[in-house]
Coordinates of C-alpha atoms in Angstrom, one line a residue:
Chain A
M1 CA -118.5 -75.4 -130.3
I2 CA -117.5 -72.5 -132.6
E3 CA -113.9 -72.7 -133.6
D4 CA -112.3 -69.4 -132.6
P5 CA -110.2 -67.8 -135.4
L6 CA -107.8 -66.4 -132.8
D7 CA -106.6 -69.9 -132.2
E8 CA -105.2 -70.1 -135.7
Q9 CA -101.5 -69.3 -136.2
E10 CA -100.2 -66.1 -137.9
P11 CA -99.2 -66.6 -141.5
K12 CA -95.6 -67.7 -141.7
D13 CA -94.7 -66.1 -145.0
D14 CA -94.4 -62.5 -143.7
P15 CA -90.9 -62.0 -142.0
T16 CA -91.7 -58.3 -141.2
N17 CA -90.9 -57.2 -137.7
W18 CA -94.4 -55.7 -136.9
N19 CA -93.5 -55.1 -133.3
G20 CA -90.7 -52.8 -134.5
W21 CA -93.2 -50.9 -136.7
Y22 CA -95.6 -50.5 -133.8
M23 CA -92.8 -49.3 -131.4
G24 CA -91.7 -46.9 -134.2
L25 CA -95.2 -45.5 -134.5
I26 CA -95.6 -45.1 -130.7
A27 CA -92.2 -43.4 -130.7
A28 CA -93.3 -41.0 -133.5
L29 CA -96.4 -40.2 -131.5
A30 CA -94.4 -39.5 -128.3
I31 CA -91.9 -37.3 -130.2
Q32 CA -94.8 -35.3 -131.8
I33 CA -96.5 -34.8 -128.4
I34 CA -93.2 -33.6 -126.9
V35 CA -92.6 -31.2 -129.9
Y36 CA -96.2 -29.9 -129.7
L37 CA -95.8 -29.5 -125.9
L38 CA -92.6 -27.4 -126.5
I39 CA -94.5 -25.2 -129.0
T40 CA -97.4 -24.8 -126.6
N41 CA -95.0 -23.7 -123.8
M42 CA -93.1 -21.4 -126.1
Y43 CA -96.2 -19.5 -127.0
K44 CA -98.1 -19.8 -123.7
V45 CA -100.0 -16.5 -123.2
Chain B
M1 CA -116.3 -16.9 -160.5
N2 CA -114.0 -16.5 -163.4
W3 CA -114.1 -18.9 -166.4
L4 CA -110.6 -20.2 -165.5
D5 CA -111.8 -21.3 -162.1
W6 CA -114.7 -23.1 -163.6
A7 CA -112.3 -24.8 -166.1
V8 CA -109.9 -25.9 -163.4
L9 CA -112.8 -27.2 -161.2
F10 CA -114.5 -29.2 -163.9
L11 CA -111.3 -30.5 -165.5
T12 CA -109.9 -31.7 -162.2
L13 CA -113.1 -33.4 -161.2
L14 CA -113.9 -34.9 -164.6
T15 CA -110.3 -36.2 -165.1
I16 CA -110.4 -38.1 -161.8
V17 CA -113.9 -39.5 -162.4
I18 CA -113.2 -40.6 -166.0
Y19 CA -109.8 -42.1 -165.0
G20 CA -111.4 -44.0 -162.1
S21 CA -114.2 -45.4 -164.2
W22 CA -112.0 -46.3 -167.2
K23 CA -109.3 -48.1 -165.1
T24 CA -111.8 -50.2 -163.3
R25 CA -114.5 -50.9 -165.9
K26 CA -114.0 -54.7 -166.1
N27 CA -115.7 -56.0 -163.0
K28 CA -116.9 -59.5 -163.7
D29 CA -118.0 -60.7 -160.2
L30 CA -119.0 -59.5 -156.8
E31 CA -115.6 -60.1 -155.3
G32 CA -114.0 -57.8 -157.9
Y33 CA -116.7 -55.3 -157.4
L34 CA -116.7 -55.2 -153.6
K35 CA -113.0 -56.0 -152.8
G36 CA -111.3 -55.0 -156.0
N37 CA -109.9 -58.6 -156.3
N38 CA -107.4 -57.7 -153.5
S39 CA -105.1 -55.7 -155.8
E40 CA -104.3 -52.4 -153.9
N41 CA -100.8 -51.5 -152.8
W42 CA -100.1 -49.8 -149.5
Q43 CA -100.0 -46.3 -150.9
T44 CA -103.5 -46.6 -152.4
I45 CA -104.8 -48.1 -149.1
G46 CA -103.2 -45.4 -147.0
L47 CA -104.4 -42.5 -149.1
S48 CA -107.9 -44.0 -149.5
I49 CA -108.2 -44.5 -145.8
M50 CA -107.4 -40.9 -145.3
A51 CA -109.6 -39.7 -148.1
T52 CA -112.6 -41.6 -146.7
Q53 CA -112.2 -40.0 -143.3
A54 CA -111.6 -36.5 -144.6
S55 CA -114.9 -35.2 -145.8
A56 CA -115.3 -31.7 -147.4
I57 CA -116.4 -30.3 -144.1
T58 CA -113.0 -31.3 -142.6
F59 CA -111.3 -28.9 -145.0
L60 CA -113.9 -26.2 -144.4
S61 CA -114.3 -26.5 -140.7
T62 CA -110.8 -27.3 -139.5
P63 CA -109.1 -24.0 -140.5
G64 CA -112.2 -22.2 -139.1
Q65 CA -111.8 -24.0 -135.8
A66 CA -108.1 -22.9 -135.6
Y67 CA -109.1 -19.4 -136.5
E68 CA -111.5 -19.2 -133.6
E69 CA -110.0 -21.5 -130.9
G70 CA -106.4 -22.2 -131.9
M71 CA -104.8 -25.6 -132.6
G72 CA -106.0 -27.6 -129.6
F73 CA -108.4 -29.7 -131.9
A74 CA -105.3 -31.6 -133.0
Q75 CA -105.4 -33.5 -129.7
F76 CA -108.6 -35.2 -130.9
Y77 CA -106.4 -37.3 -133.2
F78 CA -103.8 -38.4 -130.7
G79 CA -105.5 -41.8 -130.1
L80 CA -105.5 -42.6 -133.8
P81 CA -102.0 -44.0 -134.2
L82 CA -102.6 -46.3 -131.2
A83 CA -105.9 -47.5 -132.8
M84 CA -104.0 -48.2 -136.0
I85 CA -101.6 -50.5 -134.1
I86 CA -104.5 -52.4 -132.3
I87 CA -106.3 -52.9 -135.6
S88 CA -103.2 -53.9 -137.4
A89 CA -102.2 -56.4 -134.7
F90 CA -105.6 -57.9 -133.8
F91 CA -108.4 -57.0 -136.2
L92 CA -106.7 -57.2 -139.6
P93 CA -105.2 -60.7 -139.4
I94 CA -108.6 -62.2 -138.5
Y95 CA -110.4 -60.4 -141.3
Y96 CA -107.8 -61.6 -143.8
R97 CA -107.7 -65.2 -142.6
L98 CA -111.5 -65.5 -142.8
K99 CA -111.6 -63.7 -146.2
V100 CA -114.6 -61.7 -145.2
F101 CA -116.2 -59.0 -147.4
T102 CA -117.6 -57.1 -144.5
A103 CA -116.5 -56.7 -140.8
Y104 CA -119.9 -58.0 -139.7
E105 CA -119.5 -61.2 -141.6
Y106 CA -116.8 -62.2 -139.1
L107 CA -119.3 -61.8 -136.2
E108 CA -121.4 -64.6 -137.5
Q109 CA -118.4 -66.9 -137.7
R110 CA -117.4 -65.9 -134.2
F111 CA -120.9 -65.6 -132.6
D112 CA -124.1 -66.1 -134.6
V113 CA -126.3 -64.6 -137.3
R114 CA -128.2 -62.4 -134.8
V115 CA -125.1 -60.5 -133.7
R116 CA -124.0 -60.1 -137.4
A117 CA -127.4 -58.7 -138.5
F118 CA -127.7 -56.5 -135.4
T119 CA -124.3 -54.7 -135.9
A120 CA -124.8 -54.5 -139.7
L121 CA -128.2 -52.9 -139.1
L122 CA -126.7 -50.3 -136.7
F123 CA -124.1 -49.5 -139.3
L124 CA -126.6 -49.1 -142.1
L125 CA -128.8 -46.8 -139.9
S126 CA -126.0 -44.4 -138.9
R127 CA -123.9 -44.4 -142.1
G128 CA -127.0 -44.3 -144.4
L129 CA -128.1 -40.9 -142.9
A130 CA -124.5 -39.7 -142.7
A131 CA -123.9 -40.2 -146.4
G132 CA -126.6 -37.6 -147.1
I133 CA -125.1 -35.1 -144.8
T134 CA -121.6 -35.6 -146.3
I135 CA -123.2 -34.2 -149.5
Y136 CA -125.4 -31.6 -147.9
A137 CA -122.9 -29.9 -145.5
P138 CA -120.4 -28.6 -148.1
S139 CA -123.3 -27.9 -150.6
I140 CA -125.0 -25.4 -148.2
I141 CA -121.7 -23.6 -147.6
L142 CA -120.9 -23.4 -151.3
S143 CA -124.4 -22.3 -152.2
T144 CA -124.4 -19.6 -149.5
L145 CA -121.0 -18.1 -150.4
L146 CA -121.1 -18.5 -154.2
G147 CA -124.9 -18.2 -154.8
W148 CA -125.0 -21.6 -156.4
N149 CA -128.3 -23.5 -156.5
L150 CA -128.3 -25.8 -153.4
E151 CA -130.3 -28.7 -154.9
L152 CA -128.1 -28.7 -158.1
T153 CA -124.9 -28.8 -156.0
C154 CA -126.2 -31.8 -154.0
V155 CA -127.3 -33.6 -157.2
M156 CA -124.0 -32.9 -158.9
I157 CA -121.8 -34.2 -156.1
G158 CA -124.1 -37.2 -155.6
G159 CA -124.4 -37.9 -159.4
F160 CA -120.6 -37.9 -160.0
V161 CA -120.1 -40.3 -157.1
I162 CA -122.8 -42.7 -158.1
F163 CA -121.4 -42.8 -161.7
Y164 CA -117.9 -44.1 -160.8
T165 CA -118.8 -46.0 -157.7
V166 CA -121.5 -48.0 -159.6
S167 CA -119.3 -48.6 -162.7
G168 CA -116.0 -49.4 -160.9
G169 CA -116.9 -50.5 -157.4
S170 CA -114.5 -50.6 -154.6
R171 CA -111.4 -50.4 -156.8
A172 CA -112.7 -47.2 -158.5
V173 CA -113.4 -45.7 -155.1
S174 CA -109.8 -46.5 -153.8
L175 CA -108.1 -45.3 -157.1
T176 CA -110.1 -42.1 -157.3
Q177 CA -109.5 -41.5 -153.6
K178 CA -105.8 -41.7 -154.1
W179 CA -105.9 -39.0 -156.8
Q180 CA -108.4 -36.9 -154.9
M181 CA -106.2 -37.0 -151.8
M182 CA -103.3 -35.8 -153.9
I183 CA -105.4 -32.9 -155.3
I184 CA -106.5 -32.1 -151.7
M185 CA -103.0 -32.0 -150.3
G186 CA -101.6 -30.1 -153.3
G187 CA -104.4 -27.6 -153.0
M188 CA -103.9 -27.1 -149.3
I189 CA -100.1 -26.6 -149.6
T190 CA -100.7 -24.0 -152.4
A191 CA -103.3 -22.3 -150.2
A192 CA -100.8 -22.2 -147.3
F193 CA -98.3 -20.5 -149.5
F194 CA -100.8 -17.8 -150.6
V195 CA -102.0 -17.2 -147.1
V196 CA -98.5 -16.3 -146.0
Q197 CA -98.1 -14.2 -149.2
S198 CA -101.1 -12.2 -148.2
F199 CA -99.2 -10.7 -145.2
P200 CA -97.8 -7.2 -145.8
D201 CA -94.2 -7.0 -147.1
S202 CA -92.8 -5.7 -143.8
F203 CA -94.4 -8.6 -141.9
G204 CA -92.8 -12.1 -142.3
F205 CA -93.8 -15.7 -141.5
S206 CA -92.0 -15.8 -138.2
E207 CA -93.6 -12.5 -137.1
G208 CA -97.0 -14.1 -138.0
V209 CA -96.3 -17.1 -135.9
N210 CA -95.2 -15.0 -132.9
L211 CA -98.3 -12.8 -133.2
A212 CA -100.5 -15.9 -133.5
G213 CA -98.8 -17.2 -130.3
S214 CA -99.4 -14.0 -128.4
L215 CA -103.1 -14.2 -129.3
G216 CA -103.4 -17.7 -128.0
K217 CA -103.6 -19.6 -131.3
M218 CA -100.5 -21.7 -130.9
E219 CA -101.5 -23.7 -127.8
I220 CA -101.7 -27.3 -129.1
I221 CA -101.6 -29.3 -126.0
D222 CA -103.8 -29.0 -122.9
L223 CA -102.6 -31.1 -120.0
S224 CA -105.6 -30.4 -117.8
T225 CA -107.7 -33.4 -116.6
D226 CA -110.9 -31.4 -116.6
L227 CA -113.7 -33.4 -118.3
D228 CA -115.5 -30.2 -119.3
N229 CA -112.6 -29.3 -121.7
R230 CA -113.5 -31.1 -124.9
Y231 CA -109.9 -31.3 -126.4
T232 CA -107.2 -32.3 -123.9
L233 CA -104.2 -34.7 -124.2
L234 CA -106.1 -37.1 -121.9
S235 CA -109.4 -37.0 -123.9
G236 CA -107.5 -37.4 -127.2
L237 CA -105.6 -40.4 -126.0
T238 CA -108.7 -42.1 -124.4
G239 CA -111.8 -40.9 -126.1
G240 CA -109.9 -40.4 -129.4
L241 CA -108.5 -43.9 -129.2
F242 CA -112.0 -45.5 -128.7
L243 CA -113.5 -43.4 -131.5
S244 CA -110.7 -44.2 -133.9
L245 CA -110.9 -47.9 -132.9
S246 CA -114.7 -48.0 -133.6
Y247 CA -114.4 -46.0 -136.9
F248 CA -111.4 -47.7 -138.4
G249 CA -111.8 -51.1 -137.0
T250 CA -115.6 -51.7 -137.4
D251 CA -117.1 -49.2 -139.8
Q252 CA -117.4 -50.9 -143.1
S253 CA -116.5 -47.7 -145.1
Q254 CA -113.0 -48.0 -143.6
V255 CA -112.7 -51.8 -143.3
Q256 CA -113.5 -52.1 -147.0
R257 CA -110.6 -49.8 -147.9
Y258 CA -108.0 -52.0 -146.2
L259 CA -109.6 -55.4 -147.1
G260 CA -108.9 -54.5 -150.7
G261 CA -105.2 -54.7 -150.1
K262 CA -103.1 -57.2 -152.2
S263 CA -101.7 -58.7 -149.0
L264 CA -101.9 -58.5 -145.2
K265 CA -98.6 -56.6 -145.3
A266 CA -99.9 -54.0 -147.8
S267 CA -103.0 -53.3 -145.6
R268 CA -100.9 -53.1 -142.4
I269 CA -98.4 -50.6 -144.0
G270 CA -101.4 -48.6 -145.3
L271 CA -102.7 -48.4 -141.7
M272 CA -99.3 -47.5 -140.3
F273 CA -99.0 -44.8 -143.0
N274 CA -102.3 -43.3 -141.8
G275 CA -101.2 -43.5 -138.2
L276 CA -98.0 -41.6 -139.0
V277 CA -99.3 -38.9 -141.4
K278 CA -102.8 -38.1 -139.9
I279 CA -101.7 -35.9 -137.0
P280 CA -99.2 -33.8 -138.9
M281 CA -101.8 -33.4 -141.7
Q282 CA -104.4 -32.1 -139.2
I283 CA -101.7 -29.9 -137.6
F284 CA -101.0 -28.5 -141.0
I285 CA -104.6 -27.8 -141.8
L286 CA -105.1 -26.2 -138.4
F287 CA -102.0 -24.1 -139.0
I288 CA -103.4 -22.8 -142.3
G289 CA -106.4 -21.6 -140.2
V290 CA -104.1 -19.8 -137.8
M291 CA -102.3 -18.1 -140.7
V292 CA -105.7 -17.2 -142.2
F293 CA -106.4 -15.5 -138.8
I294 CA -103.1 -13.6 -139.1
S295 CA -103.9 -12.6 -142.7
F296 CA -107.3 -11.2 -141.5
Q297 CA -105.3 -9.0 -139.1
F298 CA -104.3 -6.9 -142.2
N299 CA -107.2 -7.6 -144.6
K300 CA -110.4 -6.7 -142.8
P301 CA -112.7 -9.8 -142.5
P302 CA -116.4 -9.4 -142.5
I303 CA -117.9 -9.1 -139.0
V304 CA -119.7 -12.4 -139.6
F305 CA -118.8 -14.9 -142.3
N306 CA -122.4 -16.0 -143.2
D307 CA -125.2 -13.6 -143.9
H308 CA -128.8 -13.4 -142.5
T309 CA -131.6 -14.9 -144.5
V310 CA -134.4 -12.4 -144.0
D311 CA -134.9 -8.7 -144.6
L312 CA -134.2 -6.5 -141.6
S313 CA -136.1 -3.5 -140.4
Q314 CA -134.5 0.0 -140.3
T315 CA -134.1 -0.2 -136.5
E316 CA -132.5 -3.6 -136.7
K317 CA -130.1 -2.4 -139.4
A318 CA -129.2 0.7 -137.4
E319 CA -128.3 -1.4 -134.4
L320 CA -126.1 -3.7 -136.4
D321 CA -124.5 -0.8 -138.2
E322 CA -123.5 0.7 -134.9
I323 CA -121.7 -2.5 -133.9
E324 CA -120.1 -2.8 -137.3
K325 CA -118.8 0.8 -137.0
A326 CA -117.1 0.1 -133.7
Y327 CA -115.7 -3.1 -135.3
D328 CA -114.2 -1.2 -138.2
V329 CA -112.6 1.4 -136.0
N330 CA -111.2 -1.3 -133.7
F331 CA -109.9 -3.3 -136.6
E332 CA -108.0 -0.3 -138.1
E333 CA -106.4 0.6 -134.7
K334 CA -105.4 -3.0 -134.2
R335 CA -103.9 -3.2 -137.7
L336 CA -101.8 -0.1 -137.1
A337 CA -100.6 -1.4 -133.7
I338 CA -99.5 -4.7 -135.3
I339 CA -97.7 -2.9 -138.2
N340 CA -95.9 -0.6 -135.7
L341 CA -94.7 -3.5 -133.4
P342 CA -91.0 -3.2 -132.7
E343 CA -88.6 -5.7 -134.3
Y344 CA -88.3 -7.8 -131.1
P345 CA -91.7 -7.4 -129.4
T346 CA -92.2 -8.2 -125.7
Q347 CA -95.4 -9.3 -123.9
R348 CA -95.9 -5.6 -123.0
D349 CA -96.0 -4.7 -126.7
Y350 CA -98.5 -7.4 -127.5
A351 CA -100.8 -6.5 -124.6
P352 CA -102.8 -3.7 -126.4
I353 CA -103.2 -5.9 -129.5
Q354 CA -104.5 -8.8 -127.2
A355 CA -107.1 -6.3 -125.7
M356 CA -108.2 -5.1 -129.1
Q357 CA -108.6 -8.7 -130.3
R358 CA -110.7 -9.6 -127.3
Y359 CA -112.9 -6.5 -128.1
Q360 CA -113.2 -7.6 -131.7
D361 CA -114.4 -11.1 -130.6
T362 CA -116.9 -9.5 -128.2
L363 CA -118.3 -7.3 -131.0
R364 CA -118.6 -10.3 -133.3
T365 CA -120.4 -12.3 -130.6
S366 CA -122.9 -9.5 -129.9
Y367 CA -123.5 -9.0 -133.7
K368 CA -124.3 -12.7 -134.1
A369 CA -126.5 -12.6 -131.0
K370 CA -128.5 -9.8 -132.5
L371 CA -128.7 -11.5 -135.9
S372 CA -130.0 -14.7 -134.2
L373 CA -132.7 -12.6 -132.5
Y374 CA -133.8 -10.9 -135.7
D375 CA -133.5 -14.0 -138.0
E376 CA -134.5 -17.4 -136.4
N377 CA -132.9 -19.3 -139.3
Y378 CA -129.5 -17.6 -138.8
E379 CA -126.7 -20.1 -138.1
D380 CA -124.6 -18.3 -135.5
K381 CA -121.7 -20.8 -135.8
D382 CA -120.0 -19.3 -138.9
G383 CA -116.6 -21.0 -138.5
D384 CA -117.3 -23.3 -141.5
Y385 CA -117.5 -20.2 -143.8
I386 CA -114.1 -18.6 -142.7
F387 CA -111.7 -20.6 -144.9
L388 CA -113.8 -20.4 -148.1
T389 CA -114.3 -16.6 -147.5
F390 CA -110.5 -16.3 -147.5
V391 CA -110.2 -18.4 -150.6
L392 CA -112.7 -16.4 -152.5
N393 CA -111.3 -13.0 -151.4
Q394 CA -107.6 -13.5 -151.3
L395 CA -106.6 -16.3 -153.8
P396 CA -105.7 -15.5 -157.4
I397 CA -107.9 -16.6 -160.3
G398 CA -107.4 -20.3 -161.2
L399 CA -106.5 -21.2 -157.6
I400 CA -110.0 -20.6 -156.5
G401 CA -111.1 -23.3 -158.9
L402 CA -108.4 -25.6 -157.5
L403 CA -109.5 -25.0 -153.9
L404 CA -113.1 -25.7 -154.9
A405 CA -111.9 -28.9 -156.6
V406 CA -110.3 -29.8 -153.2
I407 CA -113.7 -29.3 -151.4
F408 CA -115.6 -31.3 -154.1
S409 CA -112.9 -34.0 -154.1
A410 CA -113.2 -34.4 -150.4
A411 CA -117.0 -34.6 -150.5
M412 CA -116.9 -37.1 -153.3
S413 CA -114.2 -39.3 -151.8
S414 CA -115.9 -39.8 -148.5
T415 CA -119.4 -40.2 -150.0
A416 CA -118.0 -42.8 -152.4
G417 CA -116.4 -44.8 -149.5
E418 CA -119.8 -44.6 -147.7
L419 CA -121.9 -45.7 -150.7
N420 CA -119.5 -48.5 -151.5
A421 CA -119.7 -49.8 -147.9
L422 CA -123.5 -49.4 -147.6
A423 CA -124.0 -51.4 -150.8
S424 CA -121.5 -54.1 -149.6
T425 CA -123.1 -54.5 -146.2
T426 CA -126.6 -54.7 -147.7
T427 CA -125.5 -57.1 -150.4
I428 CA -123.3 -59.4 -148.2
D429 CA -125.0 -59.2 -144.8
F430 CA -128.6 -59.1 -145.9
Y431 CA -129.2 -60.0 -149.6
K432 CA -126.7 -62.9 -149.8
K433 CA -127.5 -64.0 -146.3
F434 CA -131.2 -64.0 -146.2
I435 CA -132.6 -63.6 -149.7
S436 CA -130.4 -65.3 -152.3
K437 CA -127.9 -67.8 -150.8
S438 CA -126.9 -69.4 -154.1
D439 CA -124.0 -68.0 -156.1
N440 CA -124.6 -66.4 -159.4
D441 CA -121.8 -64.0 -160.3
K442 CA -123.6 -61.9 -162.8
R443 CA -126.8 -61.6 -160.8
D444 CA -124.9 -60.8 -157.5
L445 CA -122.8 -58.2 -159.3
N446 CA -125.9 -56.5 -160.7
V447 CA -127.6 -56.5 -157.3
G448 CA -124.4 -54.9 -155.8
K449 CA -124.5 -52.2 -158.4
L450 CA -128.3 -51.7 -158.0
L451 CA -127.9 -51.3 -154.3
T452 CA -125.1 -48.7 -154.8
V453 CA -127.4 -46.7 -157.0
A454 CA -130.2 -47.1 -154.4
W455 CA -128.0 -45.8 -151.5
G456 CA -126.7 -43.0 -153.8
V457 CA -130.2 -41.9 -154.6
M458 CA -131.1 -42.2 -150.9
A459 CA -128.1 -40.0 -150.0
I460 CA -129.0 -37.3 -152.5
F461 CA -132.6 -37.4 -151.2
I462 CA -131.5 -37.0 -147.6
A463 CA -129.2 -34.1 -148.7
L464 CA -132.1 -32.4 -150.5
I465 CA -134.4 -32.6 -147.5
A466 CA -131.7 -31.9 -144.9
G467 CA -132.3 -28.2 -144.9
L468 CA -135.9 -28.7 -143.7
F469 CA -134.7 -30.0 -140.4
D470 CA -132.9 -27.6 -138.0
N471 CA -130.8 -30.1 -136.1
L472 CA -130.4 -32.8 -138.6
I473 CA -126.6 -32.3 -139.1
E474 CA -126.0 -32.3 -135.4
L475 CA -128.2 -35.4 -135.0
V476 CA -126.3 -37.2 -137.7
N477 CA -123.0 -36.2 -136.2
I478 CA -123.9 -37.7 -132.8
L479 CA -125.7 -40.6 -134.4
G480 CA -122.4 -42.3 -135.2
S481 CA -121.3 -42.0 -131.5
L482 CA -124.6 -43.4 -130.4
F483 CA -124.0 -46.7 -132.2
Y484 CA -120.2 -46.9 -132.4
G485 CA -119.7 -47.8 -128.7
T486 CA -122.0 -50.8 -129.0
I487 CA -120.5 -52.0 -132.2
L488 CA -117.0 -51.6 -130.9
G489 CA -118.0 -53.4 -127.6
V490 CA -119.3 -56.4 -129.6
F491 CA -116.0 -56.6 -131.7
L492 CA -113.8 -56.2 -128.6
V493 CA -115.6 -59.1 -127.0
A494 CA -115.2 -61.1 -130.2
F495 CA -111.4 -60.5 -130.3
F496 CA -110.4 -60.5 -126.7
F497 CA -112.9 -62.7 -124.7
K498 CA -112.8 -65.9 -126.6
W499 CA -115.0 -67.8 -124.1
V500 CA -118.0 -65.4 -124.5
R501 CA -120.7 -66.7 -126.9
G502 CA -123.4 -65.3 -129.1
T503 CA -126.4 -65.2 -126.8
A504 CA -124.5 -63.3 -124.1
V505 CA -123.1 -60.7 -126.5
F506 CA -126.3 -60.2 -128.4
I507 CA -128.2 -59.4 -125.2
A508 CA -125.2 -57.3 -124.0
G509 CA -125.4 -55.4 -127.3
L510 CA -129.1 -54.6 -126.8
V511 CA -128.4 -53.5 -123.2
G512 CA -125.4 -51.4 -124.3
Q513 CA -127.5 -49.6 -126.9
I514 CA -130.3 -48.9 -124.5
V515 CA -127.9 -47.5 -121.9
V516 CA -126.2 -45.2 -124.4
L517 CA -129.6 -44.0 -125.8
T518 CA -130.8 -43.3 -122.2
I519 CA -127.6 -41.4 -121.3
H520 CA -128.1 -39.4 -124.5
L521 CA -131.7 -38.5 -123.6
L522 CA -130.5 -37.4 -120.1
V523 CA -127.9 -35.2 -121.8
V524 CA -130.5 -33.7 -124.3
Y525 CA -132.9 -32.9 -121.4
G526 CA -130.0 -31.3 -119.4
E527 CA -130.0 -33.8 -116.5
I528 CA -126.3 -34.6 -117.0
E529 CA -123.4 -33.0 -118.8
L530 CA -121.3 -35.3 -120.9
S531 CA -119.3 -35.0 -124.2
Y532 CA -120.7 -37.4 -126.9
L533 CA -117.1 -38.7 -127.3
M534 CA -117.6 -40.5 -124.0
Y535 CA -120.6 -42.5 -125.5
N536 CA -118.0 -44.7 -127.3
I537 CA -116.2 -45.6 -124.1
I538 CA -119.5 -46.1 -122.1
G539 CA -121.1 -48.2 -124.8
S540 CA -118.1 -50.5 -125.2
A541 CA -117.7 -50.8 -121.4
V542 CA -121.3 -51.8 -120.9
V543 CA -121.3 -54.3 -123.7
I544 CA -118.1 -56.0 -122.5
S545 CA -119.1 -56.1 -118.8
V546 CA -122.7 -57.3 -119.5
A547 CA -121.5 -59.9 -122.0
I548 CA -118.9 -61.3 -119.5
F549 CA -121.5 -61.3 -116.7
L550 CA -124.1 -63.1 -118.8
Q551 CA -121.7 -65.6 -120.1
L552 CA -120.6 -66.4 -116.6
L553 CA -124.3 -66.8 -115.7
I554 CA -125.2 -68.8 -118.8
G555 CA -122.0 -70.8 -118.6
N556 CA -122.6 -71.7 -114.9
K557 CA -126.2 -72.6 -115.7
N558 CA -125.1 -74.9 -118.6
N559 CA -122.5 -76.4 -116.4
S560 CA -125.0 -77.1 -113.6
E561 CA -127.5 -78.5 -116.1
V562 CA -124.8 -80.9 -117.3
L563 CA -124.0 -81.9 -113.7
D564 CA -127.7 -82.4 -113.0
S565 CA -128.2 -84.6 -116.0

């Protein structure tokens, strides 16, 4: 049986809140899409 | 070209190459050579990830794309930040924990050696050919517009890259990419400033943006769900996500960039940086293209941006002259109409300009159609030549050299990433796996260097013969998509379906590849219509579903054999 690396635990020495980073990146993407959508509507021919 | 431009071009390139080689000259073993002894900070990782992806053709094509079709191409990158999150959360911790040199090495630990060799081979096949085109594509444009010798340009770009990639390995690639990316961004910001400067005094930046909007160039988002539209919000968030996931998560030329990080955290922040900056960067480059379009409303652009390659007869010339005459008259009328726009123009004021722009586009199309008829070698897609034509005609002396340095830097940075990855995969996944399993630092390092030279020479050779094949560039562009889906499918099974084993995924990989190739043949012969971006989704879906099905079948068979015995 091959030991699956996913079964191993995350390293404990990194206290960074990565979920916060990921949510932040998703929020940045959402804000950009909204801004680009506003620009598109503003200049719609 | 002025001597100052030559000086700026060569000083910029030589400084980066010499700096990269000098800083990284002390490689003692294979780990240092291929992974840079895990010493890179997040800034270097982030910039080198961006530099590997952004080839010269990105900076030549993207403004041209916006010039012709507006800014909708930006949607292609909307899936990228999501891919960065998935890679950071699931792929990266595993690569780090297993201390792998290549992404494919992990597949042997997870499945078996067949799956590792299969995916590594698919990578070498597609990326090996692509490295040649990364050199050839900008060389053909530079040689056409500047009259440079094509072969010499290819050899020069390839030679520079081989020099520092062989001497400094992965660390030299990342370090030089960081500086190359800074030159690229500095050059593009300077270009943007001069594009707006080229407008007439009475016509400001905001008038330019309004005019661009009235001519349909400012439409960034397309909310339609029509699959025939190549760039929509939906295709960007789905097809773009799969493409980014395959490219950044499983293509060794990218994996090698973030595996060189000094910590998991540094690599993750590097990926987050790419996810945050990439879309605005693309928007900015596209916007430069839109502003070039506005500049060409006042400074008459050539009717086509690339010339024919054969002598034309008198009749042919006369026919083309007639179209060109109509083009000139229309351009002048349009220019005057724009200059005489009221201070606060309405849609009604823009209407005649829109009609004249449509007529200009029609004249351009019919001119290109005639040229294609007279000259079978004529490339009727001239979008890649637009930005460089602007640079050569409108930018001041010295800045032309800087912008050429931008194009060379982009060509060199992506080629270096590719050569480095090709050499790593050949060394780790084939040489060290099948030929020489024992460790000998000096010999392994020399083999790694020798393979970098070999792939570099191969890339130059492909670049030199690329012109002999009509559709080679197109073929290489879709070649990535032909294999990416299968490779991604194998990796997704590895990460998310823990109970699926090697035999099932190996057969599924073969089936997935056959299905994608069959679909591609049907597309080529006109039986079905499908964007090649969809190959990634289809390939991955087939591999995942077949692997699950086979594992259930094999698993059940094994269970019943156990019960029988």
